[in-house]
mmCIF file of C-alpha atoms in Angstrom:
data_model
loop_
_atom_site.group_PDB
_atom_site.id
_atom_site.type_symbol
_atom_site.label_atom_id
_atom_site.label_comp_id
_atom_site.label_asym_id
_atom_site.label_seq_id
_atom_site.Cartn_x
_atom_site.Cartn_y
_atom_site.Cartn_z
ATOM 1 C CA MET A 1398 0.000 0.000 0.000
ATOM 2 C CA LEU A 1399 1.165 3.521 -0.739
ATOM 3 C CA ARG A 1400 2.048 5.711 2.203
ATOM 4 C CA ALA A 1401 1.897 9.480 1.848
ATOM 5 C CA LEU A 1402 5.357 10.893 1.190
ATOM 6 C CA PHE A 1403 4.063 14.382 1.635
ATOM 7 C CA ILE A 1404 1.224 14.955 4.116
ATOM 8 C CA ILE A 1405 -0.366 18.293 4.853
ATOM 9 C CA LEU A 1406 -3.274 18.898 7.163
ATOM 10 C CA LEU A 1407 -6.281 20.289 5.369
ATOM 11 C CA SER A 1408 -8.386 22.485 7.612
ATOM 12 C CA GLY A 1409 -10.035 25.855 7.489
ATOM 13 C CA THR A 1410 -7.913 27.092 10.368
ATOM 14 C CA LEU A 1411 -4.698 26.080 8.600
ATOM 15 C CA PHE A 1412 -5.369 27.441 5.147
ATOM 16 C CA GLY A 1413 -8.383 29.707 5.570
ATOM 17 C CA VAL A 1414 -10.909 30.592 2.890
ATOM 18 C CA ASN A 1415 -8.417 30.540 -0.014
ATOM 19 C CA ALA A 1416 -7.367 26.981 0.790
ATOM 20 C CA GLU A 1417 -10.964 25.806 0.837
ATOM 21 C CA SER A 1418 -11.547 27.281 -2.614
ATOM 22 C CA LYS A 1419 -8.239 25.819 -3.768
ATOM 23 C CA TYR A 1420 -9.326 22.395 -2.514
ATOM 24 C CA ASP A 1421 -12.559 22.670 -4.503
ATOM 25 C CA LEU A 1422 -10.614 23.913 -7.533
ATOM 26 C CA VAL A 1423 -8.177 20.982 -7.492
ATOM 27 C CA ALA A 1424 -11.028 18.523 -6.965
ATOM 28 C CA LYS A 1425 -12.842 19.944 -10.002
ATOM 29 C CA ILE A 1426 -9.701 19.733 -12.141
ATOM 30 C CA LEU A 1427 -9.216 16.087 -11.188
ATOM 31 C CA THR A 1428 -12.806 15.198 -12.094
ATOM 32 C CA THR A 1429 -12.899 17.340 -15.254
ATOM 33 C CA SER A 1430 -9.588 16.163 -16.721
ATOM 34 C CA SER A 1431 -8.295 12.676 -17.571
ATOM 35 C CA VAL A 1432 -5.882 12.649 -14.608
ATOM 36 C CA GLN A 1433 -7.825 9.988 -12.717
ATOM 37 C CA ILE A 1434 -7.669 7.648 -15.729
ATOM 38 C CA SER A 1435 -3.923 8.309 -15.940
ATOM 39 C CA ILE A 1436 -3.526 7.303 -12.286
ATOM 40 C CA ASP A 1437 -5.533 4.144 -12.939
ATOM 41 C CA ASP A 1438 -3.175 3.407 -15.850
ATOM 42 C CA LEU A 1439 -0.030 4.138 -13.835
ATOM 43 C CA PRO A 1440 0.522 0.479 -12.778
ATOM 44 C CA GLY A 1441 0.544 -0.427 -16.461
ATOM 45 C CA GLN A 1442 3.205 2.196 -17.099
ATOM 46 C CA LEU A 1443 5.244 1.126 -14.081
ATOM 47 C CA SER A 1444 5.081 -2.505 -15.222
ATOM 48 C CA GLN A 1445 7.518 -1.593 -18.030
ATOM 49 C CA PHE A 1446 10.183 -0.430 -15.593
ATOM 50 C CA PRO A 1447 11.631 -3.833 -14.562
ATOM 51 C CA PHE A 1448 12.689 -4.395 -18.153
ATOM 52 C CA LEU A 1449 14.601 -1.108 -18.069
ATOM 53 C CA ILE A 1450 16.523 -1.964 -14.895
ATOM 54 C CA PRO A 1451 20.185 -2.206 -15.979
ATOM 55 C CA VAL A 1452 20.933 -5.634 -14.509
ATOM 56 C CA GLU A 1453 21.358 -8.872 -16.403
ATOM 57 C CA GLY A 1454 20.554 -12.561 -16.381
ATOM 58 C CA ARG A 1455 18.710 -14.255 -13.544
ATOM 59 C CA ASP A 1456 18.990 -11.155 -11.339
ATOM 60 C CA LYS A 1457 16.921 -9.216 -13.872
ATOM 61 C CA GLU A 1458 14.327 -11.989 -14.105
ATOM 62 C CA ARG A 1459 14.037 -12.257 -10.320
ATOM 63 C CA LEU A 1460 13.742 -8.501 -9.857
ATOM 64 C CA ALA A 1461 11.180 -8.217 -12.648
ATOM 65 C CA ASN A 1462 9.010 -10.983 -11.197
ATOM 66 C CA ALA A 1463 9.188 -9.529 -7.683
ATOM 67 C CA PHE A 1464 8.483 -6.004 -8.993
ATOM 68 C CA LEU A 1465 5.429 -7.067 -11.008
ATOM 69 C CA ASN A 1466 4.090 -9.185 -8.168
ATOM 70 C CA GLU A 1467 4.394 -6.322 -5.692
ATOM 71 C CA LEU A 1468 2.867 -3.907 -8.201
ATOM 72 C CA SER A 1469 -0.176 -6.109 -8.724
ATOM 73 C CA MET A 1470 -0.652 -6.673 -5.008
ATOM 74 C CA GLY A 1471 0.364 -3.377 -3.447
ATOM 75 C CA PHE A 1472 -0.379 -0.394 -5.692
ATOM 76 C CA ASN A 1473 -3.420 1.527 -4.441
ATOM 77 C CA GLU A 1474 -4.826 3.800 -7.157
ATOM 78 C CA ALA A 1475 -7.183 5.636 -4.798
ATOM 79 C CA GLU A 1476 -4.365 6.471 -2.417
ATOM 80 C CA ALA A 1477 -2.138 7.508 -5.315
ATOM 81 C CA LEU A 1478 -4.829 9.923 -6.516
ATOM 82 C CA THR A 1479 -5.166 11.353 -3.003
ATOM 83 C CA ASN A 1480 -1.389 11.863 -2.805
ATOM 84 C CA LEU A 1481 -1.417 13.602 -6.197
ATOM 85 C CA GLN A 1482 -4.247 15.838 -5.022
ATOM 86 C CA THR A 1483 -2.266 16.662 -1.872
ATOM 87 C CA TYR A 1484 0.760 17.608 -3.962
ATOM 88 C CA MET A 1485 -1.361 19.864 -6.193
ATOM 89 C CA LEU A 1486 -2.817 21.579 -3.123
ATOM 90 C CA GLN A 1487 0.623 22.157 -1.700
ATOM 91 C CA TYR A 1488 2.372 23.440 -4.823
ATOM 92 C CA GLY A 1489 -0.363 24.554 -7.210
ATOM 93 C CA ASN A 1490 -0.830 28.238 -7.993
ATOM 94 C CA ILE A 1491 -4.497 29.015 -7.442
ATOM 95 C CA SER A 1492 -4.681 31.677 -10.159
ATOM 96 C CA LEU A 1493 -3.056 29.427 -12.781
ATOM 97 C CA LEU A 1494 -5.151 26.443 -11.711
ATOM 98 C CA GLN A 1495 -8.281 28.571 -12.156
ATOM 99 C CA LYS A 1496 -7.207 29.321 -15.736
ATOM 100 C CA THR A 1497 -6.567 25.602 -16.226
ATOM 101 C CA LEU A 1498 -10.079 24.720 -15.089
ATOM 102 C CA GLU A 1499 -11.520 27.377 -17.388
ATOM 103 C CA TRP A 1500 -9.711 25.820 -20.340
ATOM 104 C CA LEU A 1501 -10.729 22.281 -19.336
ATOM 105 C CA ASN A 1502 -14.355 23.453 -19.309
ATOM 106 C CA SER A 1503 -14.054 25.081 -22.728
ATOM 107 C CA THR A 1504 -15.323 23.323 -25.845
ATOM 108 C CA SER A 1505 -11.783 22.456 -26.931
ATOM 109 C CA GLY A 1506 -10.747 21.371 -23.432
ATOM 110 C CA GLN A 1507 -13.697 19.004 -23.223
ATOM 111 C CA ALA A 1508 -12.870 17.620 -26.681
ATOM 112 C CA VAL A 1509 -9.268 16.930 -25.632
ATOM 113 C CA THR A 1510 -10.348 15.198 -22.410
ATOM 114 C CA GLN A 1511 -12.920 13.139 -24.308
ATOM 115 C CA ALA A 1512 -10.258 12.042 -26.796
ATOM 116 C CA GLU A 1513 -7.959 10.997 -23.942
ATOM 117 C CA LEU A 1514 -10.713 9.041 -22.213
ATOM 118 C CA LEU A 1515 -11.831 7.307 -25.423
ATOM 119 C CA SER A 1516 -8.250 6.288 -26.230
ATOM 120 C CA THR A 1517 -8.201 4.023 -23.163
ATOM 121 C CA ALA A 1518 -11.309 2.146 -24.306
ATOM 122 C CA GLY A 1519 -10.461 1.647 -27.958
ATOM 123 C CA ASP A 1520 -9.604 -1.435 -29.990
ATOM 124 C CA ASP A 1521 -6.100 -2.555 -28.988
ATOM 125 C CA ASP A 1522 -5.331 -4.091 -32.399
ATOM 126 C CA PHE A 1523 -6.379 -0.906 -34.213
ATOM 127 C CA MET A 1524 -4.283 1.201 -31.844
ATOM 128 C CA ARG A 1525 -1.252 -1.041 -32.316
ATOM 129 C CA ASP A 1526 -1.567 -0.971 -36.121
ATOM 130 C CA PHE A 1527 -2.003 2.803 -36.116
ATOM 131 C CA ILE A 1528 1.116 3.386 -34.026
ATOM 132 C CA VAL A 1529 3.282 0.861 -35.885
ATOM 133 C CA ASN A 1530 2.316 2.237 -39.297
ATOM 134 C CA PHE A 1531 2.323 5.915 -38.339
ATOM 135 C CA GLN A 1532 4.305 8.161 -40.670
ATOM 136 C CA PRO A 1533 4.666 11.822 -39.672
ATOM 137 C CA SER A 1534 5.178 12.820 -43.316
ATOM 138 C CA LYS A 1535 1.586 11.817 -44.084
ATOM 139 C CA LEU A 1536 0.195 14.451 -41.704
ATOM 140 C CA GLU A 1537 -0.619 17.891 -43.042
ATOM 141 C CA PRO A 1538 2.361 20.120 -42.085
ATOM 142 C CA THR A 1539 0.358 22.492 -39.887
ATOM 143 C CA ARG A 1540 -1.237 19.631 -37.982
ATOM 144 C CA LEU A 1541 2.126 17.903 -37.541
ATOM 145 C CA LYS A 1542 3.572 21.132 -36.146
ATOM 146 C CA LEU A 1543 0.658 21.489 -33.700
ATOM 147 C CA LEU A 1544 0.883 17.861 -32.624
ATOM 148 C CA SER A 1545 4.656 18.067 -32.194
ATOM 149 C CA SER A 1546 4.228 21.184 -30.047
ATOM 150 C CA VAL A 1547 1.737 19.403 -27.792
ATOM 151 C CA VAL A 1548 3.903 16.276 -27.479
ATOM 152 C CA GLU A 1549 7.004 18.337 -26.685
ATOM 153 C CA ARG A 1550 5.155 20.229 -23.959
ATOM 154 C CA LEU A 1551 3.532 17.122 -22.450
ATOM 155 C CA ALA A 1552 7.098 15.782 -22.167
ATOM 156 C CA THR A 1553 5.991 12.162 -21.849
ATOM 157 C CA THR A 1554 9.388 10.776 -22.862
ATOM 158 C CA GLU A 1555 11.150 13.078 -20.404
ATOM 159 C CA LEU A 1556 8.632 12.065 -17.740
ATOM 160 C CA LEU A 1557 9.566 8.400 -18.227
ATOM 161 C CA PHE A 1558 13.282 9.067 -17.865
ATOM 162 C CA ASN A 1559 12.801 11.457 -14.956
ATOM 163 C CA MET A 1560 10.816 8.716 -13.249
ATOM 164 C CA LEU A 1561 13.629 6.264 -13.923
ATOM 165 C CA ASP A 1562 16.252 8.740 -12.719
ATOM 166 C CA ARG A 1563 14.407 9.204 -9.437
ATOM 167 C CA MET A 1564 13.451 5.546 -8.909
ATOM 168 C CA MET A 1565 16.705 3.880 -9.875
ATOM 169 C CA PRO A 1566 18.919 5.363 -7.126
ATOM 170 C CA VAL A 1567 16.410 4.087 -4.568
ATOM 171 C CA MET A 1568 16.491 0.674 -6.250
ATOM 172 C CA LEU A 1569 20.295 0.759 -6.508
ATOM 173 C CA ASN A 1570 20.817 1.539 -2.833
ATOM 174 C CA ALA A 1571 18.448 -1.270 -1.854
ATOM 175 C CA MET A 1572 20.246 -3.725 -4.149
ATOM 176 C CA VAL A 1573 23.633 -2.770 -2.708
ATOM 177 C CA GLY A 1574 22.326 -3.027 0.834
ATOM 178 C CA ASN A 1575 21.011 -6.495 0.101
ATOM 179 C CA GLU A 1576 24.463 -7.761 -0.962
ATOM 180 C CA PRO A 1577 26.741 -8.124 2.104
ATOM 181 C CA LYS A 1578 29.870 -8.406 -0.053
ATOM 182 C CA LEU A 1579 29.070 -5.100 -1.738
ATOM 183 C CA ALA A 1580 27.883 -3.324 1.398
ATOM 184 C CA SER A 1581 31.077 -4.251 3.265
ATOM 185 C CA SER A 1582 33.439 -2.967 0.573
ATOM 186 C CA ALA A 1583 33.442 0.713 -0.375
ATOM 187 C CA GLN A 1584 35.414 -0.048 -3.547
ATOM 188 C CA LYS A 1585 33.074 -2.805 -4.715
ATOM 189 C CA MET A 1586 30.053 -0.649 -3.896
ATOM 190 C CA SER A 1587 31.501 2.231 -5.894
ATOM 191 C CA GLU A 1588 32.265 -0.046 -8.862
ATOM 192 C CA PHE A 1589 28.774 -1.554 -8.754
ATOM 193 C CA LYS A 1590 27.126 1.884 -8.707
ATOM 194 C CA ALA A 1591 29.358 3.178 -11.502
ATOM 195 C CA LYS A 1592 28.514 0.173 -13.694
ATOM 196 C CA PHE A 1593 24.820 0.533 -12.899
ATOM 197 C CA ASN A 1594 24.817 4.266 -13.760
ATOM 198 C CA LEU A 1595 26.786 3.672 -16.961
ATOM 199 C CA ARG A 1596 24.220 1.153 -18.136
ATOM 200 C CA MET A 1597 21.467 3.625 -17.307
ATOM 201 C CA ALA A 1598 23.137 6.341 -19.386
ATOM 202 C CA LYS A 1599 23.697 4.005 -22.362
ATOM 203 C CA MET A 1600 20.104 2.781 -22.185
ATOM 204 C CA ARG A 1601 18.775 6.334 -22.214
ATOM 205 C CA GLN A 1602 21.012 7.288 -25.128
ATOM 206 C CA HIS A 1603 19.726 4.281 -27.073
ATOM 207 C CA LEU A 1604 16.030 4.521 -26.192
ATOM 208 C CA GLU A 1605 15.326 8.251 -26.077
ATOM 209 C CA PRO A 1606 15.234 8.904 -29.866
ATOM 210 C CA MET A 1607 13.016 5.848 -30.449
ATOM 211 C CA LEU A 1608 10.681 6.759 -27.592
ATOM 212 C CA SER A 1609 10.323 10.327 -28.840
ATOM 213 C CA GLN A 1610 9.156 9.046 -32.224
ATOM 214 C CA HIS A 1611 6.926 6.483 -30.544
ATOM 215 C CA MET A 1612 5.293 9.150 -28.363
ATOM 216 C CA LEU A 1613 4.496 11.242 -31.425
ATOM 217 C CA ALA A 1614 2.707 8.227 -32.919
ATOM 218 C CA VAL A 1615 0.881 7.517 -29.640
ATOM 219 C CA HIS A 1616 -0.406 11.077 -29.363
ATOM 220 C CA ALA A 1617 -1.327 11.146 -33.040
ATOM 221 C CA TYR A 1618 -3.548 8.150 -32.234
ATOM 222 C CA ILE A 1619 -5.035 9.710 -29.082
ATOM 223 C CA TYR A 1620 -5.869 13.026 -30.741
ATOM 224 C CA ARG A 1621 -6.640 11.719 -34.234
ATOM 225 C CA GLY A 1622 -10.287 12.774 -33.952
ATOM 226 C CA LEU A 1623 -9.596 16.327 -32.785
ATOM 227 C CA SER A 1624 -10.377 19.150 -35.164
ATOM 228 C CA ASP A 1625 -7.549 21.494 -36.117
ATOM 229 C CA THR A 1626 -9.309 24.168 -34.048
ATOM 230 C CA ASP A 1627 -9.294 21.999 -30.916
ATOM 231 C CA LEU A 1628 -5.696 20.890 -31.472
ATOM 232 C CA THR A 1629 -4.663 24.534 -31.926
ATOM 233 C CA SER A 1630 -6.411 25.461 -28.673
ATOM 234 C CA PHE A 1631 -4.651 22.582 -26.912
ATOM 235 C CA ALA A 1632 -1.253 23.632 -28.234
ATOM 236 C CA GLU A 1633 -1.876 27.219 -27.130
ATOM 237 C CA PHE A 1634 -2.952 26.122 -23.668
ATOM 238 C CA ALA A 1635 -0.034 23.678 -23.277
ATOM 239 C CA THR A 1636 2.466 26.455 -23.987
ATOM 240 C CA SER A 1637 0.691 29.111 -21.894
ATOM 241 C CA GLU A 1638 1.754 29.985 -18.351
ATOM 242 C CA ALA A 1639 -1.229 28.095 -16.911
ATOM 243 C CA GLY A 1640 -0.666 25.072 -19.147
ATOM 244 C CA ILE A 1641 3.036 24.861 -18.338
ATOM 245 C CA HIS A 1642 2.286 25.090 -14.623
ATOM 246 C CA TYR A 1643 -0.442 22.443 -14.822
ATOM 247 C CA ILE A 1644 1.526 19.938 -16.910
ATOM 248 C CA ASP A 1645 4.670 20.328 -14.782
ATOM 249 C CA LEU A 1646 2.590 19.970 -11.616
ATOM 250 C CA ILE A 1647 0.878 16.794 -12.818
ATOM 251 C CA ASN A 1648 4.083 15.231 -14.157
ATOM 252 C CA GLU A 1649 5.962 15.884 -10.922
ATOM 253 C CA GLY A 1650 2.992 14.447 -9.019
ATOM 254 C CA TYR A 1651 3.158 11.250 -11.091
ATOM 255 C CA ILE A 1652 6.873 10.954 -10.347
ATOM 256 C CA ARG A 1653 6.405 11.447 -6.607
ATOM 257 C CA VAL A 1654 3.600 8.907 -6.457
ATOM 258 C CA SER A 1655 5.786 6.388 -8.309
ATOM 259 C CA VAL A 1656 8.902 7.014 -6.202
ATOM 260 C CA ASN A 1657 6.814 6.788 -3.051
ATOM 261 C CA TRP A 1658 5.419 3.427 -4.128
ATOM 262 C CA ILE A 1659 8.820 1.970 -5.065
ATOM 263 C CA THR A 1660 10.315 3.171 -1.773
ATOM 264 C CA GLN A 1661 7.606 1.416 0.211
ATOM 265 C CA ALA A 1662 7.670 -1.716 -1.961
ATOM 266 C CA LEU A 1663 11.447 -2.186 -2.167
ATOM 267 C CA PRO A 1664 11.862 -4.488 0.848
ATOM 268 C CA ASN A 1665 9.570 -7.029 -0.825
ATOM 269 C CA ILE A 1666 11.093 -6.514 -4.274
ATOM 270 C CA VAL A 1667 14.780 -6.775 -3.392
ATOM 271 C CA SER A 1668 14.275 -9.357 -0.638
ATOM 272 C CA PRO A 1669 10.977 -11.117 -1.423
ATOM 273 C CA PRO A 1670 9.529 -13.313 1.349
ATOM 274 C CA ALA A 1671 10.853 -16.867 1.271
ATOM 275 C CA GLN A 1672 8.451 -19.383 -0.191
ATOM 276 C CA PRO A 1673 7.358 -22.213 2.138
ATOM 277 C CA GLU A 1674 9.110 -25.494 1.503
ATOM 278 C CA THR A 1675 7.132 -28.251 -0.201
ATOM 279 C CA ALA A 1676 7.050 -31.821 1.021
ATOM 280 C CA ALA A 1677 9.365 -32.810 -1.813
ATOM 281 C CA GLU A 1678 11.935 -30.234 -0.713
ATOM 282 C CA GLU A 1679 11.875 -31.222 2.961
#
């Protein structure tokens, strides 16, 4: 289960009238946008991480199995959403969040949210074929420019690597601590960490260009039904002061929720409980 990494007490005496309106504002944003669906999908995104852990052989297989098992058993979407809401209350700018809600309630904002929600309920085979066969050159230049602007501002690829950058040191320290030979030797620990970080850097260098192209295809699929007018409005919002604040706030919230979960889950991932012996093993 997730445990709040950042807890603030919400009360009228602590925050006064402005905080109460801010609480209502954040609650409306969460119900008006597709953020809740994104939180529900977060375990699916996190399930890709074990395959990006820069370890090899049976260690990778064991870590991946333990990670996925803990993810399926211990990730609480409702608690993650509450933690994200808490983060938005703590760091959100009320004036910029008000502008965000106004855009979300606009015709174009509703169209964008509807497209995002529908993309999670579509035909998986159609989605896969669309993404695999996507060719940017076949888009009208203006639309490609708008879509590229939105994708760059949403920073989904950067979000993935920022998540990895913040989760991997936690994972690395736990792995080192679980190996007595490494933990007892400063030199071996340093060599292990250096090798781990080098693999991380090489992996990012290799994957980042491919992921950037992949994300363009994914967002072309998600927003394929948007009119040019709605896509233009989205691009303008995403690059506005309110849009930048909102997207950065949400992305950082996703990262904190993920790092919080991995921190709590690590004892069971790095040192999973021993399985009971069977009669044949006794």
